[in-house]
PDB file of N, CA and C in Angstrom:
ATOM      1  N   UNK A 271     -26.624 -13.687 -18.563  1.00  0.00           N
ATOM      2  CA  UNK A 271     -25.217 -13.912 -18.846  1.00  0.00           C
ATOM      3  C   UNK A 271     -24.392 -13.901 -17.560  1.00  0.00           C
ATOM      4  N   UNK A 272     -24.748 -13.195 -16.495  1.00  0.00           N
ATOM      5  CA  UNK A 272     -24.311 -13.164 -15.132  1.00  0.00           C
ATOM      6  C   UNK A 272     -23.767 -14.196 -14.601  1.00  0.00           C
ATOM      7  N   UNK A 273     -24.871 -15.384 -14.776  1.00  0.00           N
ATOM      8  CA  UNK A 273     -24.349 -16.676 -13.978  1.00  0.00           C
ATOM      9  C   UNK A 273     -23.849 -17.693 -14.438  1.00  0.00           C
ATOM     10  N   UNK A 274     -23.575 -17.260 -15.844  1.00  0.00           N
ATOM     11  CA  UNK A 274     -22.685 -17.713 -16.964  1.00  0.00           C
ATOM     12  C   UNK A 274     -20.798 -17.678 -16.597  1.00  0.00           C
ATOM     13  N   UNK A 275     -21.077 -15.999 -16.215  1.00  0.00           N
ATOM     14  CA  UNK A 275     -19.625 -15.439 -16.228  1.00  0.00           C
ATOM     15  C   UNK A 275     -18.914 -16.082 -14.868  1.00  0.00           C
ATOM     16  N   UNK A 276     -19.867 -15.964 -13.929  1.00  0.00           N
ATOM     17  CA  UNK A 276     -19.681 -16.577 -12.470  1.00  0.00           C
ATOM     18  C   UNK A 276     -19.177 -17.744 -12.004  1.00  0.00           C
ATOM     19  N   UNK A 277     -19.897 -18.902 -13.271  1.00  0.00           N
ATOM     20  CA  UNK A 277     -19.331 -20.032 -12.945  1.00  0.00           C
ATOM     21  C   UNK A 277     -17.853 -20.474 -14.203  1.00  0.00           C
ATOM     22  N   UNK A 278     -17.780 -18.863 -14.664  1.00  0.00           N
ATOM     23  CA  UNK A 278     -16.650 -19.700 -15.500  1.00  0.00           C
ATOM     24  C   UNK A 278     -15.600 -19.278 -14.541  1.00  0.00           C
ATOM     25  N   UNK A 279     -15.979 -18.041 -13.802  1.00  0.00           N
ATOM     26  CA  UNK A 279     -14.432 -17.335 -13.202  1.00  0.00           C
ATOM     27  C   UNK A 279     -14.357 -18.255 -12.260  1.00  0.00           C
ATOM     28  N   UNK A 280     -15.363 -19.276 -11.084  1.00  0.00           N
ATOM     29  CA  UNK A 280     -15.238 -19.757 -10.528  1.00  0.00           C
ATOM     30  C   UNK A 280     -14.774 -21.195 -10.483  1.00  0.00           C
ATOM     31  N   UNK A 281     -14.639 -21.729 -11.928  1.00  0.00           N
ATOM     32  CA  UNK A 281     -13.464 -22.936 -12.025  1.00  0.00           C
ATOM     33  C   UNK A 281     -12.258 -22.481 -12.387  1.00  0.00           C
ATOM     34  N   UNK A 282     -11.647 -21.006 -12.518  1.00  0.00           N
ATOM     35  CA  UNK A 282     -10.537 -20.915 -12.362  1.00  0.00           C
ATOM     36  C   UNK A 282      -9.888 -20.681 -11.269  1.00  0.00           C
ATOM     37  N   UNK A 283     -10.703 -20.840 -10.442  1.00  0.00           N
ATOM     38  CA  UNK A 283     -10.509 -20.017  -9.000  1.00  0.00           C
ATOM     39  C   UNK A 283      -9.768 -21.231  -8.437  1.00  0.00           C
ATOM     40  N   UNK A 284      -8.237 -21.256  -7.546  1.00  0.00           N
ATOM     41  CA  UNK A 284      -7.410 -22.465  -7.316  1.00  0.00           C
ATOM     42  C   UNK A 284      -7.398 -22.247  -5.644  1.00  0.00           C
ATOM     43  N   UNK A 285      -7.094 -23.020  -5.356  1.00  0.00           N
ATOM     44  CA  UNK A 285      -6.757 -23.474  -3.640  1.00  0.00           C
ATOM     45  C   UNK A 285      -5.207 -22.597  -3.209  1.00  0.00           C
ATOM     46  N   UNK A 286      -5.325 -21.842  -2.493  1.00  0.00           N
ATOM     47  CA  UNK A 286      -3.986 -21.143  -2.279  1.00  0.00           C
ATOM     48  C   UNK A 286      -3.955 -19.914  -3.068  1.00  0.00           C
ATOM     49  N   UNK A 287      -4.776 -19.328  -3.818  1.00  0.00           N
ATOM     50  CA  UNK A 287      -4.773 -18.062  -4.625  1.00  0.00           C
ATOM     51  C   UNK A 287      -4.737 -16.941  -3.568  1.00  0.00           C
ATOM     52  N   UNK A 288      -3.855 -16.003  -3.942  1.00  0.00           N
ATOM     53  CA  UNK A 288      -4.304 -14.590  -2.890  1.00  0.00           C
ATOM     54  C   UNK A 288      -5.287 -14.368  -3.874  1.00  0.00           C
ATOM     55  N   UNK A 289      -6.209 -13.588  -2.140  1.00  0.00           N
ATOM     56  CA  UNK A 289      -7.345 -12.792  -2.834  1.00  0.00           C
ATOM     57  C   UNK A 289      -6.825 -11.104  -2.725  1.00  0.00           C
ATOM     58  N   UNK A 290      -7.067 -10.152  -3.407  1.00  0.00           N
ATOM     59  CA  UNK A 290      -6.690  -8.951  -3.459  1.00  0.00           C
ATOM     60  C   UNK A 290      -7.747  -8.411  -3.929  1.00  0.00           C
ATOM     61  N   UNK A 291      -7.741  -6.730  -3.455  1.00  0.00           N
ATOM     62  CA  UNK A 291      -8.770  -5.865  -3.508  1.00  0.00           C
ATOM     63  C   UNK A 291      -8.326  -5.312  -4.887  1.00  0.00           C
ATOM     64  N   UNK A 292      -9.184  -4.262  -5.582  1.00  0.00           N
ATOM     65  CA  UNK A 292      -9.010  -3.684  -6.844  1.00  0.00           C
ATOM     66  C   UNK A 292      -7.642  -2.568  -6.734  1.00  0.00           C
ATOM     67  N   UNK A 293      -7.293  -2.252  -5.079  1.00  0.00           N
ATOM     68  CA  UNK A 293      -6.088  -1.851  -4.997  1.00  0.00           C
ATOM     69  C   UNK A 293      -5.074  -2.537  -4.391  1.00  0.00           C
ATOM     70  N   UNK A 294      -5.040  -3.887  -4.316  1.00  0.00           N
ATOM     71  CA  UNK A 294      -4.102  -4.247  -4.727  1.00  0.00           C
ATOM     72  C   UNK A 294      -3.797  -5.026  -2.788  1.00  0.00           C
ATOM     73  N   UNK A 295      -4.996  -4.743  -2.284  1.00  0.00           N
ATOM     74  CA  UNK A 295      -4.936  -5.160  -0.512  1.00  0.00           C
ATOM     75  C   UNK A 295      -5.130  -6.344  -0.599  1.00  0.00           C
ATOM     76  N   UNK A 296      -4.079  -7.035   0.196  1.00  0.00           N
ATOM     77  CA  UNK A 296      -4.800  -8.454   0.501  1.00  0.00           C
ATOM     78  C   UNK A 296      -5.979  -8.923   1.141  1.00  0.00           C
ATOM     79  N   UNK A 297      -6.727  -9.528   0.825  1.00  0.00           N
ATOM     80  CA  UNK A 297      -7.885  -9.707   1.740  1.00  0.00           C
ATOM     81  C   UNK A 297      -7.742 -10.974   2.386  1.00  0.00           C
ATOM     82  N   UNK A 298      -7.663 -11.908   1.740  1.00  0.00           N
ATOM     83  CA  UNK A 298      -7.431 -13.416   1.693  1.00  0.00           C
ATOM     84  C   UNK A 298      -6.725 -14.380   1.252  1.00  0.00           C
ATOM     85  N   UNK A 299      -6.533 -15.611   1.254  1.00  0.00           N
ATOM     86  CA  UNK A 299      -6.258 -16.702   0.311  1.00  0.00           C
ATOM     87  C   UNK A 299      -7.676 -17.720   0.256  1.00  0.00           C
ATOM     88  N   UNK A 300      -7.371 -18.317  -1.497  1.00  0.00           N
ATOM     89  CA  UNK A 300      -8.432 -19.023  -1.267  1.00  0.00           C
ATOM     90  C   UNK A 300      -7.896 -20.559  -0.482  1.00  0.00           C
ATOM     91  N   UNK A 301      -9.405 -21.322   0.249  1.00  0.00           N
ATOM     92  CA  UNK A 301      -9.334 -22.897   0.839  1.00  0.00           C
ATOM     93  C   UNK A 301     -10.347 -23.211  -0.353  1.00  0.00           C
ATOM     94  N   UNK A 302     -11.419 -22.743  -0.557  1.00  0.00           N
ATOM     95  CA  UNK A 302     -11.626 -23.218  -1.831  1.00  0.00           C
ATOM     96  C   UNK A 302     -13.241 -22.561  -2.126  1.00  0.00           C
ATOM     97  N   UNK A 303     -13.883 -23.244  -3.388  1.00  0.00           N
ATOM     98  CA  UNK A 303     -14.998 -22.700  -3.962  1.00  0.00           C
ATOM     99  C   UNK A 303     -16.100 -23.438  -3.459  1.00  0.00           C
ATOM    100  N   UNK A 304     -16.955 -22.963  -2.884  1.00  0.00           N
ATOM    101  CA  UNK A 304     -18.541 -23.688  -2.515  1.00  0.00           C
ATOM    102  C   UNK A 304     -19.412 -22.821  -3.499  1.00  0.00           C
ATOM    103  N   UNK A 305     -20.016 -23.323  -4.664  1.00  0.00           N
ATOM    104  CA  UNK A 305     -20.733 -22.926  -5.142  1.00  0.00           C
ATOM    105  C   UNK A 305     -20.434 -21.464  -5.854  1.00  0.00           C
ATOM    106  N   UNK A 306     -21.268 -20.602  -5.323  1.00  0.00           N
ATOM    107  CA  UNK A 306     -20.685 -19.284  -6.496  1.00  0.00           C
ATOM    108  C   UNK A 306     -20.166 -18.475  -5.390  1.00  0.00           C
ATOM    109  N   UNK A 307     -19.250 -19.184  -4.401  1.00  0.00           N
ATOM    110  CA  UNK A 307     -18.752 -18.048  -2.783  1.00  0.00           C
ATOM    111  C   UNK A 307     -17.379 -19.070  -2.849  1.00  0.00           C
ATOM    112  N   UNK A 308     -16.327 -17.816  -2.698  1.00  0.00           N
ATOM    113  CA  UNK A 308     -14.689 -17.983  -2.519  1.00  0.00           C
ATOM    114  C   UNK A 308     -15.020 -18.351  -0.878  1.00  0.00           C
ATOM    115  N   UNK A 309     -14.011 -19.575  -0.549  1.00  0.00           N
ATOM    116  CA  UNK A 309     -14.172 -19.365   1.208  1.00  0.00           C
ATOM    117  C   UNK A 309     -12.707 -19.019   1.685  1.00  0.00           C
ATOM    118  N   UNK A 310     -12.373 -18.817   2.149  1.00  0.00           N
ATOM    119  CA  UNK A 310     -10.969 -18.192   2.307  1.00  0.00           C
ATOM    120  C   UNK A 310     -10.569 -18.865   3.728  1.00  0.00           C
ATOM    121  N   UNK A 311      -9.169 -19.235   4.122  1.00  0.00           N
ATOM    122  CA  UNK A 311      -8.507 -19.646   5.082  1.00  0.00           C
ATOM    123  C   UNK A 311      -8.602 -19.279   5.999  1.00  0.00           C
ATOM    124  N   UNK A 312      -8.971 -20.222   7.043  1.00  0.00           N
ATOM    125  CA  UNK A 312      -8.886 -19.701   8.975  1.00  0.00           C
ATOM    126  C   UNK A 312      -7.809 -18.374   8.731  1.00  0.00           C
ATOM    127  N   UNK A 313      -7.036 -18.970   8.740  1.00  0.00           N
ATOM    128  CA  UNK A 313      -5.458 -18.056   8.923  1.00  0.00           C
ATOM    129  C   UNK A 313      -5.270 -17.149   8.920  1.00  0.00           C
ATOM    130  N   UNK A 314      -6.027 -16.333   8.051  1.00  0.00           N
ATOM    131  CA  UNK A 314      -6.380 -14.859   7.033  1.00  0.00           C
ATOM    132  C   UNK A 314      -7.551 -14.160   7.824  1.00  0.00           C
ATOM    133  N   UNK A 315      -8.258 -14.640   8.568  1.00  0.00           N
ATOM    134  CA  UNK A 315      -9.110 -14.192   9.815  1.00  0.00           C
ATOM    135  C   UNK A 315      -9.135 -13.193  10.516  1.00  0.00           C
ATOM    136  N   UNK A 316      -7.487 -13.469  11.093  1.00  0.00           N
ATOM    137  CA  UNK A 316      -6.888 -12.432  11.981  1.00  0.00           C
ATOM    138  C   UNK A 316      -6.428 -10.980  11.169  1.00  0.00           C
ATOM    139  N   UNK A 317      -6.185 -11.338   9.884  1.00  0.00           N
ATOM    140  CA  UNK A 317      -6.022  -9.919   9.318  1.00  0.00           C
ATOM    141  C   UNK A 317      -7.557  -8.850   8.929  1.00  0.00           C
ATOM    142  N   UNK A 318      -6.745  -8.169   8.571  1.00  0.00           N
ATOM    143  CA  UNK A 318      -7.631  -6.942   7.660  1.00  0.00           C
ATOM    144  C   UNK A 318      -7.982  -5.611   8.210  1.00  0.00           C
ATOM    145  N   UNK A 319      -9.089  -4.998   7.735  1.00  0.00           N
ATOM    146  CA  UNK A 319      -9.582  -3.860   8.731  1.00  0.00           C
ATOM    147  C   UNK A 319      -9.994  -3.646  10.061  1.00  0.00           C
ATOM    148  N   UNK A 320     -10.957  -5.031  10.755  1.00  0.00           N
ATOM    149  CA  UNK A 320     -11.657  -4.982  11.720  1.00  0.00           C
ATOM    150  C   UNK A 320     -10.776  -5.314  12.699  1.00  0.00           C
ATOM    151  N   UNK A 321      -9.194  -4.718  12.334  1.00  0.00           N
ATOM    152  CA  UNK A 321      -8.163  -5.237  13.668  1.00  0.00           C
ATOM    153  C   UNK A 321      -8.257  -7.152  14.371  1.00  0.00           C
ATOM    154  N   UNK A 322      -8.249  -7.808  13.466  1.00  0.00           N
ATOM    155  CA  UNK A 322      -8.171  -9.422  13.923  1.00  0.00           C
ATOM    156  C   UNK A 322      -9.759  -9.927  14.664  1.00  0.00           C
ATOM    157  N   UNK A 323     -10.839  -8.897  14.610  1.00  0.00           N
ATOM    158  CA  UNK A 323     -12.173  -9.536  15.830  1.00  0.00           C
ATOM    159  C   UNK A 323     -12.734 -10.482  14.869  1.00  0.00           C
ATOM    160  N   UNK A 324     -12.397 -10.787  13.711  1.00  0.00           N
ATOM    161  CA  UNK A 324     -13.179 -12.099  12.875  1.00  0.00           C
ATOM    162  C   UNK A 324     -12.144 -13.607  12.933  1.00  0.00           C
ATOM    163  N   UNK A 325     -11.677 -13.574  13.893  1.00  0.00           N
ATOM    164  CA  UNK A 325     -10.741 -15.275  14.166  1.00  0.00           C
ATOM    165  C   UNK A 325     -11.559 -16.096  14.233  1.00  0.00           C
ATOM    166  N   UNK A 326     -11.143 -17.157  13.831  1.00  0.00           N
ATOM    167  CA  UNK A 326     -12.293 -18.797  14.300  1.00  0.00           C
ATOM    168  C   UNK A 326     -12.888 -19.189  13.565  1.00  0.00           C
ATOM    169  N   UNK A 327     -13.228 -18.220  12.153  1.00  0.00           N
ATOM    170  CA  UNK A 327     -14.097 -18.999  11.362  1.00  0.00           C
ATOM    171  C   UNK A 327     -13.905 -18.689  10.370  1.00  0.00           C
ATOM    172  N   UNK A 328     -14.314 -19.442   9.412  1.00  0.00           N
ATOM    173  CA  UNK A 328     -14.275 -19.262   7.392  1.00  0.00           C
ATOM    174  C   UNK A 328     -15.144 -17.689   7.589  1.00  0.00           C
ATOM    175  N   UNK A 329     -14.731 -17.227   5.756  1.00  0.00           N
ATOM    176  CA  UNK A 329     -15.275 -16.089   5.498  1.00  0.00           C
ATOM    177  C   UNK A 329     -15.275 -16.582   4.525  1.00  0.00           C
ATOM    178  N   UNK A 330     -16.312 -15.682   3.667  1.00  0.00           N
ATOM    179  CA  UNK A 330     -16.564 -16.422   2.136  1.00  0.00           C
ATOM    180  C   UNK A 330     -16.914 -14.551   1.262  1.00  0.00           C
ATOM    181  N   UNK A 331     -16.422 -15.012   0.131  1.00  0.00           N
ATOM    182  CA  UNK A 331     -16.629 -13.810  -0.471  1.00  0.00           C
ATOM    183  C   UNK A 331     -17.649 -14.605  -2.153  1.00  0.00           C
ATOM    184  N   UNK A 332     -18.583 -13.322  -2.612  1.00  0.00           N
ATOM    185  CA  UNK A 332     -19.117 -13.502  -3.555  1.00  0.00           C
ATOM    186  C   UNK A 332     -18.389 -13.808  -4.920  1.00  0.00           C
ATOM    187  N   UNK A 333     -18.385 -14.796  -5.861  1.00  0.00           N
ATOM    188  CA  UNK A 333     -17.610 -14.846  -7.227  1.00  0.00           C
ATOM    189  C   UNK A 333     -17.943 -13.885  -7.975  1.00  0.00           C
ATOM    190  N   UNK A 334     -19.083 -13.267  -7.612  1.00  0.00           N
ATOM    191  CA  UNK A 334     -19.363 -12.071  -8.402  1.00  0.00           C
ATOM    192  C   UNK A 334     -18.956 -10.522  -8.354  1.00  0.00           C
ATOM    193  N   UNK A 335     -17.926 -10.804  -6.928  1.00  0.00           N
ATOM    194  CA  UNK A 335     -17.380  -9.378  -7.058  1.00  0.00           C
ATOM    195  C   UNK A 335     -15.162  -9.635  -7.583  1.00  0.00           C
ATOM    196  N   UNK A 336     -15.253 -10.856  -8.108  1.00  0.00           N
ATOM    197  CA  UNK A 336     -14.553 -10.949  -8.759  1.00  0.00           C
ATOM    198  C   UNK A 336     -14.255 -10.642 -10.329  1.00  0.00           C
ATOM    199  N   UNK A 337     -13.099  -9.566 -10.262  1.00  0.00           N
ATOM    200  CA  UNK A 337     -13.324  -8.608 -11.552  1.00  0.00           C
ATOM    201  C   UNK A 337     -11.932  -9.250 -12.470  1.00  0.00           C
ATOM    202  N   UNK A 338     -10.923  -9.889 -12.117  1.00  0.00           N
ATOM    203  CA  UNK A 338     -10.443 -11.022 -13.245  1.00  0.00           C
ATOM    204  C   UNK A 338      -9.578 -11.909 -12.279  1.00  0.00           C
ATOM    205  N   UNK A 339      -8.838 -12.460 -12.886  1.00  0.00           N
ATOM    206  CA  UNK A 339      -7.633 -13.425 -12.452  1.00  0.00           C
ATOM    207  C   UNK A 339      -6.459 -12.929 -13.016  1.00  0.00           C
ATOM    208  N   UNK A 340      -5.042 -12.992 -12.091  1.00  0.00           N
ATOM    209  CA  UNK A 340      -4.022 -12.686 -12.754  1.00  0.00           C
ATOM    210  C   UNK A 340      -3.178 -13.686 -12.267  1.00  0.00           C
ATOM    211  N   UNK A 341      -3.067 -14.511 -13.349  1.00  0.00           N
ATOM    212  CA  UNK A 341      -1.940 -15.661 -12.456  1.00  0.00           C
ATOM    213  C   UNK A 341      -2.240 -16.292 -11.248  1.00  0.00           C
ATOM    214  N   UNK A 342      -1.581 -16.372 -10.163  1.00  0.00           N
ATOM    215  CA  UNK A 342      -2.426 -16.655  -8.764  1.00  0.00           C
ATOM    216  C   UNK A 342      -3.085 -15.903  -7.975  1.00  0.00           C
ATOM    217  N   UNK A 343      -3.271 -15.026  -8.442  1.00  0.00           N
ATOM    218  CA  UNK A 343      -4.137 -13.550  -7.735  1.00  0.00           C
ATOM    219  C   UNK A 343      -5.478 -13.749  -8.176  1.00  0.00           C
ATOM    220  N   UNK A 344      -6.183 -13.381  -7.278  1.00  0.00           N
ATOM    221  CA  UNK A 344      -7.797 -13.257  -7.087  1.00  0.00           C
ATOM    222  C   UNK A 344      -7.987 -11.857  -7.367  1.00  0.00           C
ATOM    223  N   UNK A 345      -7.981 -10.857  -8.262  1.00  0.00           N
ATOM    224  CA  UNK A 345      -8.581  -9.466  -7.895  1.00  0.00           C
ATOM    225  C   UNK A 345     -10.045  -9.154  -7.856  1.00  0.00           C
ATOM    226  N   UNK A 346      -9.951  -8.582  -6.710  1.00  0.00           N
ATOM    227  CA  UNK A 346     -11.792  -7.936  -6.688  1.00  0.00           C
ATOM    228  C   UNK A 346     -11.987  -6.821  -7.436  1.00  0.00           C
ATOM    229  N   UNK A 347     -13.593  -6.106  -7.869  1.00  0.00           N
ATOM    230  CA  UNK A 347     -13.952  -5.355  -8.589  1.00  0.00           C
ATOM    231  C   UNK A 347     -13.894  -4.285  -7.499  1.00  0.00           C
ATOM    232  N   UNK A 348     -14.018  -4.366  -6.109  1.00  0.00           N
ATOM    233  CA  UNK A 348     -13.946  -3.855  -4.936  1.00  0.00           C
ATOM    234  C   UNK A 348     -12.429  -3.403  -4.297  1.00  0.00           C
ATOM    235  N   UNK A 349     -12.264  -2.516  -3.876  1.00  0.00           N
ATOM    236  CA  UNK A 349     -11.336  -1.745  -2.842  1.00  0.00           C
ATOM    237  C   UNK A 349     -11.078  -2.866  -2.117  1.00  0.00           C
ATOM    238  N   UNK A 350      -9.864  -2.806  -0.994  1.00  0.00           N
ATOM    239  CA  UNK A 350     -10.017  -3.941   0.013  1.00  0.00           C
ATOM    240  C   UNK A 350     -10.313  -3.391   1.033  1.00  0.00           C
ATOM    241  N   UNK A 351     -10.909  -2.314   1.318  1.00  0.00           N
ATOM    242  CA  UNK A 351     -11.732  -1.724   2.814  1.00  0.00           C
ATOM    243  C   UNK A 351     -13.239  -1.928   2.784  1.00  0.00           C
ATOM    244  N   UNK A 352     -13.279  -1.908   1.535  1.00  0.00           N
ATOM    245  CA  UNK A 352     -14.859  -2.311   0.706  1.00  0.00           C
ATOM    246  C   UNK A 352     -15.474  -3.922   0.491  1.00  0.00           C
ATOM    247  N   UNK A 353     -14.374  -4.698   0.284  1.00  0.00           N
ATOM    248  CA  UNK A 353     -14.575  -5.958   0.102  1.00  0.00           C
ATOM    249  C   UNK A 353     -14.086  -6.502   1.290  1.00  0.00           C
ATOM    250  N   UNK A 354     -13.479  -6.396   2.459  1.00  0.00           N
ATOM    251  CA  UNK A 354     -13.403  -6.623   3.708  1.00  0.00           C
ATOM    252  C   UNK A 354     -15.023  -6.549   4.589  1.00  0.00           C
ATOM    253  N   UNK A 355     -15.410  -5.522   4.161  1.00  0.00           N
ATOM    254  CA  UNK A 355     -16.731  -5.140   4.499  1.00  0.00           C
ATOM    255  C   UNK A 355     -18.338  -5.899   3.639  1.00  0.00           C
ATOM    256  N   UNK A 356     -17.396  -6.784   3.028  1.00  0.00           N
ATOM    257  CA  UNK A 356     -18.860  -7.810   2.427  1.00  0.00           C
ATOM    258  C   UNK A 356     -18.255  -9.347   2.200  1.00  0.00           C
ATOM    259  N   UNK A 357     -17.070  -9.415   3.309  1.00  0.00           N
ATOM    260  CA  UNK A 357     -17.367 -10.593   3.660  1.00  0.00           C
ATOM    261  C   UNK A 357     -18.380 -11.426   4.511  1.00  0.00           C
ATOM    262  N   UNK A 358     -18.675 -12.406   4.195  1.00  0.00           N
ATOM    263  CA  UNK A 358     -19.827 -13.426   4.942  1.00  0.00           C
ATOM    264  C   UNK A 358     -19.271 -14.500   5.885  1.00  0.00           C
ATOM    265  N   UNK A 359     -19.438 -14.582   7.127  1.00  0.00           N
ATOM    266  CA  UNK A 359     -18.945 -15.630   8.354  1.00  0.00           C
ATOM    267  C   UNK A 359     -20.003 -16.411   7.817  1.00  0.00           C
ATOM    268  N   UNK A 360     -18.979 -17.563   8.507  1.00  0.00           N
ATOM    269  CA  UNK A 360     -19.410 -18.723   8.821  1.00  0.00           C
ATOM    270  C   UNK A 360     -18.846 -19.507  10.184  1.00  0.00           C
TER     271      UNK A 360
END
């Protein structure tokens, strides 16, 4: 049922959505969906925990640690110190 749920949350998933942690941290915005991974905007790079050292490139987060949608919000099932910490470079 997993990869059921994955690809439904992931056609709701829109271009320009903030992404937010389960408390409420920004992590990202989405640029868009590759498969079952959010990729999130250059732009959003420079933020977060690791003080700006991830600039220059996409980050992609799992659809599966997406725990619902609220309107244009992305919320994760994850903290945003936690889900900062399982983003994937590219």
């Amino acid at each position: 049922m997993g990869g059921s749920a994955d690809a439904g949350t992931a056609s709701r998933i829109r271009e320009h959505m903030e992404v937010i942690g389960a408390d409420g941290v920004h992590i990202g915005t989405v640029d868009a969906v590759e498969g079952h991974r959010i990729k999130l905007t250059k732009r959003d790079s420079d933020a977060g925990y690791e003080g700006g050292t991830h600039s220059g490139h996409h980050h992609y987060l799992s659809c599966g640690l997406v725990a619902e949608i609220e309107g244009d919000k992305v919320r994760l099932s994850a903290n945003g110190d936690v889900a900062y910490g399982m983003l994937e470079e590219e």
